Coordinates of C-alpha atoms and ligand atoms in Angstrom, one line a residue:
M1045 CA -19.6 21.4 9.9
M1046 CA -21.8 19.0 8.0
K1047 CA -21.5 17.6 4.6
V1048 CA -24.2 15.4 2.9
L1049 CA -23.4 13.3 -0.1
K1050 CA -26.7 12.5 -1.5
G1051 CA -28.2 9.9 -3.9
G1052 CA -25.1 7.9 -4.9
R1053 CA -24.4 4.2 -5.5
L1054 CA -22.6 3.1 -2.4
I1055 CA -19.9 0.4 -2.3
D1056 CA -19.1 0.5 1.4
G1057 CA -15.8 -1.5 1.4
T1058 CA -17.1 -4.3 3.7
G1059 CA -17.7 -6.7 0.8
A1060 CA -21.5 -6.0 0.6
G1061 CA -23.0 -5.5 -2.8
P1062 CA -23.8 -2.0 -4.0
Q1063 CA -26.7 0.0 -2.7
A1064 CA -28.5 2.5 -4.8
G1065 CA -29.7 6.0 -3.7
A1066 CA -27.3 6.1 -0.6
T1067 CA -26.8 9.2 1.4
V1068 CA -23.6 9.7 3.5
V1069 CA -23.7 12.3 6.2
I1070 CA -20.3 13.7 7.4
R1071 CA -19.9 15.7 10.5
D1072 CA -16.4 17.2 10.9
E1073 CA -13.9 14.4 10.3
R1074 CA -16.2 11.4 10.7
I1075 CA -19.2 9.8 9.1
E1076 CA -22.3 10.4 11.1
A1077 CA -24.8 8.3 9.2
V1078 CA -25.3 6.2 6.1
T1079 CA -28.8 5.7 4.8
T1080 CA -30.8 4.8 1.7
R1081 CA -34.0 6.3 3.2
A1082 CA -35.3 9.6 1.9
V1083 CA -34.3 12.3 4.4
G1084 CA -36.3 15.5 4.4
E1085 CA -34.5 18.3 6.1
W1086 CA -31.0 19.2 6.7
P1087 CA -29.6 21.9 9.0
E1088 CA -29.2 25.3 7.5
D1089 CA -25.4 25.2 7.4
A1090 CA -25.2 21.6 5.8
E1091 CA -23.4 21.4 2.6
I1092 CA -25.5 19.2 0.2
I1093 CA -23.5 17.5 -2.5
D1094 CA -25.5 15.8 -5.2
V1095 CA -23.7 12.6 -6.2
S1096 CA -26.6 10.9 -8.1
G1097 CA -25.4 8.8 -11.1
M1098 CA -22.0 8.5 -9.3
T1099 CA -20.4 5.8 -7.1
L1100 CA -19.3 6.4 -3.5
L1101 CA -16.3 4.3 -2.4
P1102 CA -14.2 4.4 0.8
G1103 CA -10.9 6.2 0.2
L1104 CA -8.6 3.8 -1.6
I1105 CA -5.6 2.3 0.3
D1106 CA -2.3 1.1 -1.3
C1107 CA -0.7 -1.3 1.2
H1108 CA 2.7 -1.4 -0.6
D1109 CA 4.1 1.8 -2.2
H1110 CA 7.4 3.6 -2.3
M1111 CA 6.4 7.2 -2.5
A1112 CA 9.9 8.6 -2.5
M1113 CA 11.3 6.4 -5.1
H1114 CA 11.4 7.8 -8.7
G1115 CA 13.3 5.3 -10.8
Y1116 CA 15.1 2.0 -10.9
G1117 CA 18.3 3.4 -12.3
L1118 CA 21.2 3.1 -9.8
A1119 CA 21.8 6.9 -9.6
T1120 CA 18.1 7.5 -9.0
R1121 CA 17.8 4.7 -6.4
W1122 CA 20.8 6.1 -4.5
G1123 CA 19.4 9.6 -4.7
I1124 CA 22.5 11.1 -6.4
D1125 CA 21.1 12.3 -9.7
E1126 CA 19.4 15.5 -8.4
P1127 CA 19.6 17.9 -5.5
Q1128 CA 17.9 16.6 -2.4
S1129 CA 15.5 19.5 -2.3
T1130 CA 14.4 18.7 -5.9
R1131 CA 13.9 15.1 -4.9
T1132 CA 11.9 16.1 -1.7
L1133 CA 9.6 18.3 -3.8
R1134 CA 9.2 15.5 -6.5
T1135 CA 8.1 13.2 -3.6
A1136 CA 5.7 15.9 -2.4
K1137 CA 4.1 16.1 -5.8
V1138 CA 3.7 12.3 -5.9
L1139 CA 1.9 12.5 -2.5
E1140 CA -0.5 15.2 -3.8
E1141 CA -1.2 13.4 -7.0
T1142 CA -1.8 10.1 -5.3
L1143 CA -4.3 11.6 -3.0
A1144 CA -6.1 13.4 -5.9
M1145 CA -6.5 9.9 -7.5
G1146 CA -8.6 8.8 -4.5
Y1147 CA -5.9 7.2 -2.4
T1148 CA -6.5 8.5 1.1
A1149 CA -4.1 6.2 2.8
V1150 CA -0.7 4.6 1.8
R1151 CA 1.6 2.2 3.5
D1152 CA 5.1 3.1 2.4
A1153 CA 7.4 0.0 2.1
A1154 CA 10.6 2.0 2.4
G1155 CA 12.2 5.3 1.3
L1156 CA 9.7 7.8 2.8
D1157 CA 10.9 9.5 6.0
A1158 CA 8.8 10.7 8.8
G1159 CA 9.2 14.3 7.7
F1160 CA 6.6 13.8 4.9
K1161 CA 4.1 12.5 7.4
R1162 CA 4.6 15.6 9.6
A1163 CA 4.3 17.9 6.6
I1164 CA 1.0 16.4 5.7
D1165 CA -0.2 16.6 9.3
E1166 CA 0.9 20.2 9.6
R1167 CA -0.8 20.9 6.1
L1168 CA 2.4 22.1 4.4
I1169 CA 1.5 19.7 1.6
R1170 CA -1.5 17.5 0.8
G1171 CA -1.1 13.8 0.8
P1172 CA -2.7 10.5 1.9
R1173 CA -2.6 9.3 5.5
L1174 CA 0.8 7.5 5.8
V1175 CA 1.9 4.3 7.4
I1176 CA 5.7 4.3 7.0
S1177 CA 8.5 1.8 7.4
L1178 CA 11.5 3.9 6.5
C1179 CA 13.9 1.1 5.4
I1180 CA 14.0 -2.6 4.7
I1181 CA 15.5 -4.7 7.4
S1182 CA 17.5 -7.7 5.9
P1183 CA 20.8 -9.4 6.6
I1184 CA 24.1 -8.7 4.8
G1185 CA 23.5 -9.4 1.1
G1186 CA 19.7 -9.0 1.4
I1187 CA 17.6 -6.6 -0.5
G1188 CA 18.1 -3.8 2.1
D1189 CA 21.9 -4.1 1.7
R1190 CA 22.6 -1.6 -1.1
V1191 CA 25.6 -2.6 -3.1
S1192 CA 26.3 -1.6 -6.8
P1193 CA 26.9 -4.3 -9.5
S1194 CA 30.6 -3.3 -9.3
G1195 CA 30.6 -4.2 -5.6
F1196 CA 30.6 -0.7 -4.1
S1197 CA 28.3 0.0 -1.2
C1198 CA 26.2 3.0 -1.3
C1199 CA 28.0 6.3 -1.6
V1200 CA 25.3 8.4 -0.1
P1201 CA 25.9 9.8 3.3
N1202 CA 23.7 8.0 5.9
D1203 CA 20.4 9.8 6.4
P1204 CA 19.5 9.6 10.1
L1205 CA 15.8 9.7 9.1
L1206 CA 16.2 6.5 7.1
P1207 CA 18.3 4.2 9.3
D1208 CA 20.4 1.5 7.9
G1209 CA 18.4 -1.7 7.8
V1210 CA 21.3 -4.1 7.4
V1211 CA 21.5 -6.7 10.2
N1212 CA 24.9 -8.2 10.9
S1213 CA 24.0 -11.0 13.3
L1214 CA 21.3 -12.3 15.6
S1215 CA 22.3 -9.9 18.4
D1216 CA 21.9 -7.0 15.9
V1217 CA 18.3 -7.6 15.1
R1218 CA 16.6 -6.0 18.0
P1219 CA 18.7 -2.9 18.0
V1220 CA 18.0 -2.4 14.3
V1221 CA 14.3 -2.7 14.9
R1222 CA 14.5 -0.2 17.8
R1223 CA 16.5 2.3 15.8
V1224 CA 13.9 2.1 12.9
V1225 CA 11.1 2.7 15.4
R1226 CA 12.9 5.5 17.0
A1227 CA 13.3 7.2 13.7
G1228 CA 9.5 7.1 13.2
A1229 CA 8.5 3.8 11.7
D1230 CA 4.8 2.8 12.1
V1231 CA 5.5 -0.7 10.6
I1232 CA 8.5 -2.9 10.3
K1233 CA 9.5 -3.8 6.7
C1234 CA 11.8 -6.7 6.3
A1235 CA 12.9 -9.1 3.6
T1236 CA 13.5 -12.9 3.8
T1237 CA 14.1 -13.5 0.0
G1238 CA 15.4 -11.7 -3.0
G1239 CA 13.1 -10.3 -5.5
A1240 CA 12.7 -9.7 -9.3
S1241 CA 14.9 -6.6 -9.3
S1242 CA 17.5 -7.6 -6.7
R1243 CA 21.1 -8.5 -7.7
P1244 CA 21.8 -11.7 -9.7
E1245 CA 22.4 -14.6 -7.3
H1246 CA 19.8 -13.3 -5.0
G1247 CA 16.5 -14.1 -6.7
P1248 CA 12.9 -14.6 -5.7
Q1249 CA 13.4 -18.0 -4.1
D1250 CA 16.9 -17.3 -2.5
G1251 CA 16.6 -16.9 1.2
A1252 CA 17.8 -14.2 3.6
F1253 CA 17.7 -14.4 7.4
N1254 CA 17.4 -17.6 9.6
L1255 CA 14.4 -18.5 11.7
D1256 CA 16.0 -17.3 15.0
E1257 CA 16.7 -13.9 13.5
M1258 CA 13.2 -13.5 12.1
Q1259 CA 11.7 -14.6 15.4
A1260 CA 13.7 -11.9 17.2
L1261 CA 12.6 -9.4 14.6
T1262 CA 8.8 -10.2 14.9
D1263 CA 9.1 -10.4 18.7
E1264 CA 10.8 -7.0 19.0
A1265 CA 8.4 -5.3 16.5
H1266 CA 5.4 -6.7 18.2
A1267 CA 6.8 -5.7 21.6
L1268 CA 6.9 -2.1 20.2
D1269 CA 3.3 -2.5 18.8
R1270 CA 4.5 -2.5 15.2
R1271 CA 3.3 -4.9 12.6
V1272 CA 5.7 -6.7 10.3
M1273 CA 5.4 -6.5 6.6
C1274 CA 7.7 -9.0 5.0
H1275 CA 8.9 -9.0 1.4
A1276 CA 8.9 -12.8 0.6
L1277 CA 8.5 -14.4 -2.8
G1278 CA 9.1 -18.1 -2.4
G1279 CA 11.1 -20.9 -1.0
R1280 CA 12.8 -21.2 2.4
G1281 CA 12.6 -17.4 3.2
L1282 CA 8.8 -17.5 2.6
R1283 CA 8.5 -20.4 5.0
I1284 CA 10.6 -18.7 7.7
A1285 CA 8.7 -15.5 7.5
I1286 CA 5.3 -17.3 8.1
E1287 CA 6.8 -19.5 10.8
A1288 CA 8.1 -16.5 12.6
G1289 CA 4.7 -14.8 12.5
V1290 CA 4.9 -11.8 10.3
D1291 CA 1.7 -9.9 9.7
S1292 CA 1.7 -9.7 6.0
I1293 CA 3.4 -11.4 3.1
E1294 CA 4.4 -8.9 0.4
H1295 CA 4.6 -10.2 -3.2
G1296 CA 4.2 -13.9 -2.2
C1297 CA 4.6 -15.0 -5.8
Y1298 CA 5.3 -18.6 -5.1
L1299 CA 2.8 -19.2 -2.4
D1300 CA 1.1 -21.6 -4.8
E1301 CA 3.9 -24.0 -4.1
E1302 CA 3.2 -24.1 -0.4
P1303 CA -0.5 -24.9 0.2
E1304 CA 0.1 -25.6 3.8
L1305 CA 1.5 -22.1 4.3
L1306 CA -1.7 -20.6 3.0
D1307 CA -3.6 -22.6 5.5
Q1308 CA -1.4 -21.2 8.2
M1309 CA -1.8 -17.7 6.9
A1310 CA -5.6 -18.0 7.0
Q1311 CA -5.5 -19.5 10.5
R1312 CA -3.2 -16.8 11.9
G1313 CA -4.7 -13.9 10.1
I1314 CA -1.6 -13.1 8.0
F1315 CA -2.5 -10.9 5.0
F1316 CA -1.3 -11.5 1.5
V1317 CA -0.3 -8.4 -0.4
P1318 CA 0.3 -9.5 -4.1
T1319 CA 1.9 -6.9 -6.3
F1320 CA 0.9 -7.5 -9.9
A1321 CA 1.5 -4.1 -11.4
V1322 CA 5.2 -4.0 -10.5
Y1323 CA 5.9 -7.2 -12.4
D1324 CA 4.2 -6.0 -15.6
F1325 CA 6.8 -3.1 -15.2
H1326 CA 9.7 -5.5 -14.6
R1327 CA 8.8 -7.7 -17.6
K1328 CA 10.0 -4.7 -19.6
S1329 CA 13.2 -4.2 -17.6
P1330 CA 16.4 -3.4 -19.4
F1331 CA 18.1 -6.2 -17.3
P1332 CA 17.7 -9.6 -18.5
H1333 CA 17.8 -11.4 -15.1
V1334 CA 15.0 -9.1 -13.9
R1335 CA 12.9 -9.8 -17.0
E1336 CA 13.4 -13.5 -16.7
R1337 CA 12.3 -13.5 -13.1
A1338 CA 9.2 -11.4 -13.7
H1339 CA 8.2 -13.8 -16.5
H1340 CA 8.9 -16.9 -14.5
L1341 CA 6.8 -15.8 -11.5
Q1342 CA 3.8 -14.6 -13.4
E1343 CA 1.7 -17.7 -13.6
H1344 CA 2.7 -18.6 -10.0
H1345 CA 1.6 -15.2 -8.8
V1346 CA -1.9 -15.6 -10.3
A1347 CA -2.1 -19.2 -8.9
S1348 CA -1.0 -17.9 -5.5
L1349 CA -3.8 -15.3 -5.4
R1350 CA -6.4 -17.9 -6.4
R1351 CA -5.3 -20.5 -3.8
A1352 CA -5.1 -17.8 -1.1
L1353 CA -8.6 -16.7 -1.7
A1354 CA -9.7 -20.4 -1.7
A1355 CA -7.8 -21.0 1.6
G1356 CA -9.6 -17.9 3.2
V1357 CA -6.6 -15.6 3.3
K1358 CA -7.4 -11.9 3.2
I1359 CA -5.9 -10.0 0.3
A1360 CA -4.7 -6.4 0.5
A1361 CA -3.9 -4.4 -2.7
G1362 CA -0.3 -3.1 -3.1
T1363 CA 1.2 -1.6 -6.2
D1364 CA 4.9 -1.6 -5.2
A1365 CA 4.8 1.7 -7.1
G1366 CA 7.9 3.9 -7.1
G1367 CA 9.7 4.4 -10.3
H1368 CA 6.6 3.3 -12.0
G1369 CA 2.9 3.4 -11.5
H1370 CA 2.4 6.8 -9.7
P1371 CA -0.2 8.1 -9.6
R1372 CA -2.2 5.4 -11.4
N1373 CA -2.1 3.1 -8.4
A1374 CA -5.6 1.8 -9.2
L1375 CA -3.9 -0.3 -12.0
E1376 CA -3.4 -2.9 -9.2
I1377 CA -7.1 -3.2 -8.7
E1378 CA -7.5 -4.1 -12.4
C1379 CA -4.6 -6.5 -12.1
L1380 CA -6.4 -8.3 -9.1
V1381 CA -9.6 -8.6 -11.3
R1382 CA -7.5 -10.0 -14.2
A1383 CA -5.9 -12.5 -11.8
G1384 CA -9.3 -13.8 -10.7
M1385 CA -10.9 -11.6 -8.0
S1386 CA -14.4 -10.2 -8.6
P1387 CA -14.5 -6.4 -9.0
L1388 CA -16.2 -6.2 -5.6
Q1389 CA -13.5 -8.3 -3.9
A1390 CA -10.7 -6.4 -5.6
L1391 CA -12.3 -3.1 -4.3
Q1392 CA -12.5 -4.6 -0.8
A1393 CA -8.8 -5.5 -1.1
A1394 CA -8.1 -1.8 -1.7
T1395 CA -10.4 -0.6 1.1
G1396 CA -11.8 -2.7 4.0
W1397 CA -9.2 -5.5 3.8
A1398 CA -6.4 -3.0 3.2
A1399 CA -7.4 -1.1 6.4
E1400 CA -7.4 -4.4 8.4
C1401 CA -4.0 -5.1 7.0
L1402 CA -2.8 -1.8 8.4
G1403 CA -4.5 -2.3 11.7
R1404 CA -6.7 0.7 11.0
E1405 CA -10.1 -1.0 10.5
R1406 CA -11.7 1.0 13.3
D1407 CA -11.1 4.2 11.4
L1408 CA -10.5 3.5 7.8
G1409 CA -11.6 1.3 4.9
T1410 CA -15.3 1.3 5.0
I1411 CA -18.1 3.8 4.7
E1412 CA -20.0 3.1 8.0
K1413 CA -21.2 5.3 10.9
G1414 CA -18.3 6.4 13.2
M1415 CA -15.5 5.9 10.6
L1416 CA -13.2 8.7 9.5
A1417 CA -14.8 10.4 6.4
D1418 CA -12.3 9.3 3.8
L1419 CA -14.1 8.7 0.6
V1420 CA -14.1 9.0 -3.2
V1421 CA -16.9 9.8 -5.6
V1422 CA -16.4 8.2 -8.9
N1423 CA -18.0 9.0 -12.3
G1424 CA -19.4 5.7 -13.5
D1425 CA -19.6 2.2 -12.0
P1426 CA -16.2 0.5 -11.0
L1427 CA -18.1 -2.8 -10.7
S1428 CA -18.6 -2.9 -14.4
D1429 CA -15.1 -1.6 -15.2
V1430 CA -12.6 -1.1 -12.4
A1431 CA -10.1 0.5 -14.9
I1432 CA -12.2 3.8 -14.7
L1433 CA -10.4 4.4 -11.4
Q1434 CA -7.1 4.9 -13.2
H1435 CA -8.3 8.0 -15.0
S1436 CA -8.3 11.3 -13.2
E1437 CA -11.4 12.6 -15.1
N1438 CA -13.4 9.8 -13.3
I1439 CA -12.3 10.7 -9.8
A1440 CA -14.9 13.4 -9.2
L1441 CA -14.4 14.1 -5.5
V1442 CA -11.9 13.0 -2.8
V1443 CA -12.7 13.7 0.8
K1444 CA -10.2 13.0 3.5
G1445 CA -11.1 13.4 7.1
G1446 CA -14.2 15.3 6.1
E1447 CA -12.4 17.8 4.0
V1448 CA -12.4 18.1 0.2
A1449 CA -9.0 17.0 -1.0
A1450 CA -9.7 17.1 -4.7
N1451 CA -12.8 18.2 -6.6
R1452 CA -13.6 17.6 -10.2
L1453 CA -17.3 17.6 -9.7
P1454 CA -19.4 19.3 -12.5
Q1455 CA -20.3 22.8 -11.7
G1456 CA -23.4 23.1 -9.4
R1457 CA -22.9 19.8 -7.6
L1458 CA -20.9 21.3 -4.8
G1459 CA -22.1 24.6 -3.8
G1460 CA -19.6 27.2 -2.7
L1461 CA -16.4 25.4 -3.4
Ligands
LIG874 ZN1 8.4 -2.8 -2.5

């Protein structure tokens, strides 16, 4: 089956500037051709979609999301405030809505189990392509160790689909990684520092894990062909993560204090996934220690992005959505522009560079011959205002693997659908 998207403004995700009058030819699930030349005839059965006046983008990618998290309150985080079936359906709705906003791939940074991926593959529900991590691997007291402010550990029965990520000792590291992979993880998520919303006493520059433990973790993950995404904001934990050879630094708010680390990241191809949107949210947190941290890191986070770009580190967009931000994930793209990226760079961070960060650049992230046909047709020009991507009325058409996943095109543009 052939689809032809005709006459749009193309931003292909490679970082190249826009091309006017572009036509993208899709055969089955892949892109067969991309051209700006006038093409005369199409086969009888080709479906011609007029996208003139609109912008064609690769399907957007969020490299850091928590699709199954629906709030920061303790009962919600622990999953005890509603029936599990309600929660599952709520997550399914987030997956559908996120896809409809043009996000055709999402890397989940903990919380989403492999059943959702299977449900999407089996077409029980609609959703983005998923790269999942299941849980956060950290030592006792790290952010993956769920203890209430009163000192109780989590009261929820252990879910075998979401293995416990708490590591007790060096010898425990490899078995935990193996268990997480056995349960279906595509990527290993770990944490070497606290964060804005972690417990008091375990803040953004407080370390977790020692170097030997992190080396065992990255070594085991890589032996199992899994990349390592590491939550690390600043200080000793950030240094250990990079030294141990993780594949992406998530948040990375205090990278500006470690210029030599940025050079190492550039040399070793370690991605930086800043997460600006979540800290806007945390600056309004009901908890004083969370607000304080989110304010303190703000300027550093912006400086980290600028220094990273200057050092040649590739940036991938991540919202850290979950409890906030769904399905307006494209807010992060606007945040990247406010922090100093050009709109074209910020779009690359959410497409081409994001696909590289996931290790899926041979299939995803750019509109080029041979790639999977994941793309978004946008009303208007995101290069003059990236904020238009946050509003559903501007997301005219979403195609995933050559199939229409959401369609808000004006009548007559898309025959027969
Ligand atoms: Zn996160």
